[in-house]
CSV table of C-alpha atoms and ligand atoms in Angstrom, one decimal:
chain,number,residue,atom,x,y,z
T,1,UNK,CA,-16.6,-10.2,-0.8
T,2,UNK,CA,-17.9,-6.7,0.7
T,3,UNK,CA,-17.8,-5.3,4.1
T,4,UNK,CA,-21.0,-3.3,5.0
T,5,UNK,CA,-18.9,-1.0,7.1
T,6,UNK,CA,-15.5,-0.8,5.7
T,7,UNK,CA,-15.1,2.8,3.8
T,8,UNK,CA,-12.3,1.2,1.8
T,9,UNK,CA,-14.8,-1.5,0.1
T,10,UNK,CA,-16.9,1.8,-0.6
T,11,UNK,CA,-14.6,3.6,-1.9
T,12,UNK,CA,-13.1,0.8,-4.1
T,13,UNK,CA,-16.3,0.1,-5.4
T,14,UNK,CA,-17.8,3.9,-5.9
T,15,UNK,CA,-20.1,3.8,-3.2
T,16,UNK,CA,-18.6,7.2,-1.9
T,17,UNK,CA,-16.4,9.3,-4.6
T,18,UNK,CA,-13.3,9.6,-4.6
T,19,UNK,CA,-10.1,11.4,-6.5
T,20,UNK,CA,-9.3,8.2,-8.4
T,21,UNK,CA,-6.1,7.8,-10.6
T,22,UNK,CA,-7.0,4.9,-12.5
T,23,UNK,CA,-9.7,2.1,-12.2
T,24,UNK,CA,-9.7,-1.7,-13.7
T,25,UNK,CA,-11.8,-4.5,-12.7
T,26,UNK,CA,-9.6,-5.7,-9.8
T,27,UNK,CA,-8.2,-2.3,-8.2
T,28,UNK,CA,-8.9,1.2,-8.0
T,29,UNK,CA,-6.5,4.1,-7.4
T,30,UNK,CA,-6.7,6.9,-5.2
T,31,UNK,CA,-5.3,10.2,-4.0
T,32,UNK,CA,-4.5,9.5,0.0
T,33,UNK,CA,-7.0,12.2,2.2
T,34,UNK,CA,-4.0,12.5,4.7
T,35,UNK,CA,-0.4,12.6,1.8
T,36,UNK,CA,2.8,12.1,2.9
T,37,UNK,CA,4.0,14.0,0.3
T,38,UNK,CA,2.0,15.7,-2.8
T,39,UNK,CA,0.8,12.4,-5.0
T,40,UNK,CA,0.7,9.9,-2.3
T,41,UNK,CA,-1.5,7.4,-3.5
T,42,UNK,CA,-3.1,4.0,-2.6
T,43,UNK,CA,-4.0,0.8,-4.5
T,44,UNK,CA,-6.8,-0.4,-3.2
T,45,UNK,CA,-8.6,-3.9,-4.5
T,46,UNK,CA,-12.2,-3.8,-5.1
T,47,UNK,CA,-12.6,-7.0,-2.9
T,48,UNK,CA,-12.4,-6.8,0.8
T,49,UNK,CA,-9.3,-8.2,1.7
T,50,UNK,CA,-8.0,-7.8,5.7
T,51,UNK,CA,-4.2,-7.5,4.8
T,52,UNK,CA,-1.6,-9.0,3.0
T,53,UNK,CA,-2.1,-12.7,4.5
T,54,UNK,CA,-5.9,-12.8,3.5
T,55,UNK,CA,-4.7,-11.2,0.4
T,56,UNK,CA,-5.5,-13.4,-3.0
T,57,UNK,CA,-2.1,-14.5,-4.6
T,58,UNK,CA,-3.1,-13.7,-7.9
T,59,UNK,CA,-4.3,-10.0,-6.7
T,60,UNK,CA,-1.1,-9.9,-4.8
T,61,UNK,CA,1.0,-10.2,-8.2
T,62,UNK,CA,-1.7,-8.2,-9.9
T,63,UNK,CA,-0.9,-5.3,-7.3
T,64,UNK,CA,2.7,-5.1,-7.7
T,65,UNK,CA,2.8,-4.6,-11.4
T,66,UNK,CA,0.0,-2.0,-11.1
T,67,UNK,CA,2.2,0.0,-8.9
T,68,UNK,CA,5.0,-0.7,-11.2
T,69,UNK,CA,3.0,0.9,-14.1
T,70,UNK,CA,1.5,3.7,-11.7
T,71,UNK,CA,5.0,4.7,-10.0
T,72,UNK,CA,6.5,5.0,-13.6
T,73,UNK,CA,3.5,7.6,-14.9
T,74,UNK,CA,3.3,9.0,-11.7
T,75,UNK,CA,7.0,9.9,-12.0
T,76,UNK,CA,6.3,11.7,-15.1
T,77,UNK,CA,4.1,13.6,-14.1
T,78,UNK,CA,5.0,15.0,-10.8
T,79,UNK,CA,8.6,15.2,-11.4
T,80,UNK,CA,9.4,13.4,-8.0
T,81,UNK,CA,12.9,12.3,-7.2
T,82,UNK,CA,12.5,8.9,-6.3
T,83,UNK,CA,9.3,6.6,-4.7
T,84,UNK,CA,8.6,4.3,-1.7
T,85,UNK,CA,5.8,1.9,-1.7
T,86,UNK,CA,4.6,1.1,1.8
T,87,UNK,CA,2.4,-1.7,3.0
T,88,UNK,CA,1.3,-1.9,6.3
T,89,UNK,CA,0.0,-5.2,8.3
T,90,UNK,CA,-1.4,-4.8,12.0
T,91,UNK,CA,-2.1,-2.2,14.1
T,92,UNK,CA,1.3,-2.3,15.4
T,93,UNK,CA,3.0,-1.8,12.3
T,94,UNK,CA,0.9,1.4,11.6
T,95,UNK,CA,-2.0,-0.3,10.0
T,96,UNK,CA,-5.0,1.7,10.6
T,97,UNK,CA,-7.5,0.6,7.7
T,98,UNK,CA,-8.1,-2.8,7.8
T,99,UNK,CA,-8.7,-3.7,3.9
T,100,UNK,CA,-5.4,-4.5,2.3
T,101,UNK,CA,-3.7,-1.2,0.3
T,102,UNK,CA,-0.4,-0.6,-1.0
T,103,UNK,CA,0.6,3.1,-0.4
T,104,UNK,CA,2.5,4.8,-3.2
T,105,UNK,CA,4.7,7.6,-1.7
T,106,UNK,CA,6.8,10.2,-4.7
T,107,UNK,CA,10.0,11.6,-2.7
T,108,UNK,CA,11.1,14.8,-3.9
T,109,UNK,CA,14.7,15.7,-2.8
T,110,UNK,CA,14.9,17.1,1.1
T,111,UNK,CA,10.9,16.5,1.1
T,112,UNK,CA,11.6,15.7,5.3
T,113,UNK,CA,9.2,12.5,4.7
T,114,UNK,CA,9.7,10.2,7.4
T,115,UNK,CA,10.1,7.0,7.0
T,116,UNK,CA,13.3,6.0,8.3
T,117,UNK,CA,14.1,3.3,11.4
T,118,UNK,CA,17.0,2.7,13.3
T,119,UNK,CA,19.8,0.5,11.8
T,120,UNK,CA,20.6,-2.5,14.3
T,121,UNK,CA,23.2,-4.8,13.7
T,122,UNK,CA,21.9,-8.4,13.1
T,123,UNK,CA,23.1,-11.1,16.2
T,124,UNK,CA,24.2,-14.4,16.3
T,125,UNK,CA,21.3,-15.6,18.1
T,126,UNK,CA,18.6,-13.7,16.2
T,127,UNK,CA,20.2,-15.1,12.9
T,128,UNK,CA,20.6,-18.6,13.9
T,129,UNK,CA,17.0,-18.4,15.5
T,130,UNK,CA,15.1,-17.9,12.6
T,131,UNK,CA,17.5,-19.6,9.8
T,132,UNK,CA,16.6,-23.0,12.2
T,133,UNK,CA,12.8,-22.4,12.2
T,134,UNK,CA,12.1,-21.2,8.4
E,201,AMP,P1,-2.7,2.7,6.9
E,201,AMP,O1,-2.3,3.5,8.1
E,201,AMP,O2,-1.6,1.9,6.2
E,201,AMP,O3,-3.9,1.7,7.2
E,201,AMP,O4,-3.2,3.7,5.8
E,201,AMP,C1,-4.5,4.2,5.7
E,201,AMP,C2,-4.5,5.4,4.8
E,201,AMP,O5,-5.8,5.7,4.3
E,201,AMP,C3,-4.0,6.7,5.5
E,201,AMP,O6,-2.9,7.2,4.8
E,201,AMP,C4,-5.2,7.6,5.4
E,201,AMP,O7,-4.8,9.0,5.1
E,201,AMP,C5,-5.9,7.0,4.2
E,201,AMP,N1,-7.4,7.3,4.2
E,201,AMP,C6,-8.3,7.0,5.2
E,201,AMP,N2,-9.5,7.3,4.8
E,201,AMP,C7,-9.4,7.8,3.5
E,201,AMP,C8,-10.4,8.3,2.6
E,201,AMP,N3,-11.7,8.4,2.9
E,201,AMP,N4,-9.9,8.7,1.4
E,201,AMP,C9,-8.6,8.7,1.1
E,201,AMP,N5,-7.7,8.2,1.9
E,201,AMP,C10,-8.1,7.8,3.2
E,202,ZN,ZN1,-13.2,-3.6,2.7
């Protein structure tokens, strides 16, 4: 399925150009407008997908190995240090386009990059809370 109004579905599909990596019949790959850091990248699937729930299972397993084979070429060629791969569900979680991507981050040594959180230490409670209900 398309979305008439999601940019993402146009830009998956070719409807607007784009700086595209690499394109197969289920994904296309794209230079992010806004980088983290210099090759930040996102897979996007040609289907309209909300997030990672909606997400097809197959696509899902598709999508990893693609970034798998991107983030090794990728490392080649820009000579970065090391790689996060970042996928954001929800609004509060930093989601901001809502057709499932996968963002592909290079880290280059001292890059200042932020995406760090504060290290909690796991309690009790919280631990026996959700080992009983999963
Ligand atoms: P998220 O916050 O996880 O939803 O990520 C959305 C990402 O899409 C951001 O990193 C934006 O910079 C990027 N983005 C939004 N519009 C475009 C566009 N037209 N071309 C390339 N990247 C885009
Ligand atoms: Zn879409």
């Amino acid at each position: 399925m398309k979305v008439d109004d999601c940019i993402f579905c146009k830009l998956a599909n070719g409807e607007i150009p784009t700086a595209t990596l690499y394109e197969d019949e289920d994904f296309r790959v794209i230079l992010d407008a806004n980088p983290a850091s210099k090759g930040h990248a996102l897979i996007i699937p040609k289907e309209h997908y909300a997030n990672l729930y909606e997400l097809d299972d197959e696509l899902a397993g598709k999508a990893m190995i693609l970034a798998k084979k991107m983030v090794t070429k990728l490392t080649e060629v820009l000579g970065c240090d090391g790689y996060n791969l970042v996928q954001n569900n929800g609004e509060c979680a930093g989601q901001t386009v809502f057709h499932f991507h996968l963002h592909m981050i290079p880290r280059y040594k001292d890059d200042g990059v932020g995406l760090g959180w504060k290290l909690n230490t796991l309690t009790d409670e919280d631990r026996e809370d959700i080992l009983s209900k999963v």
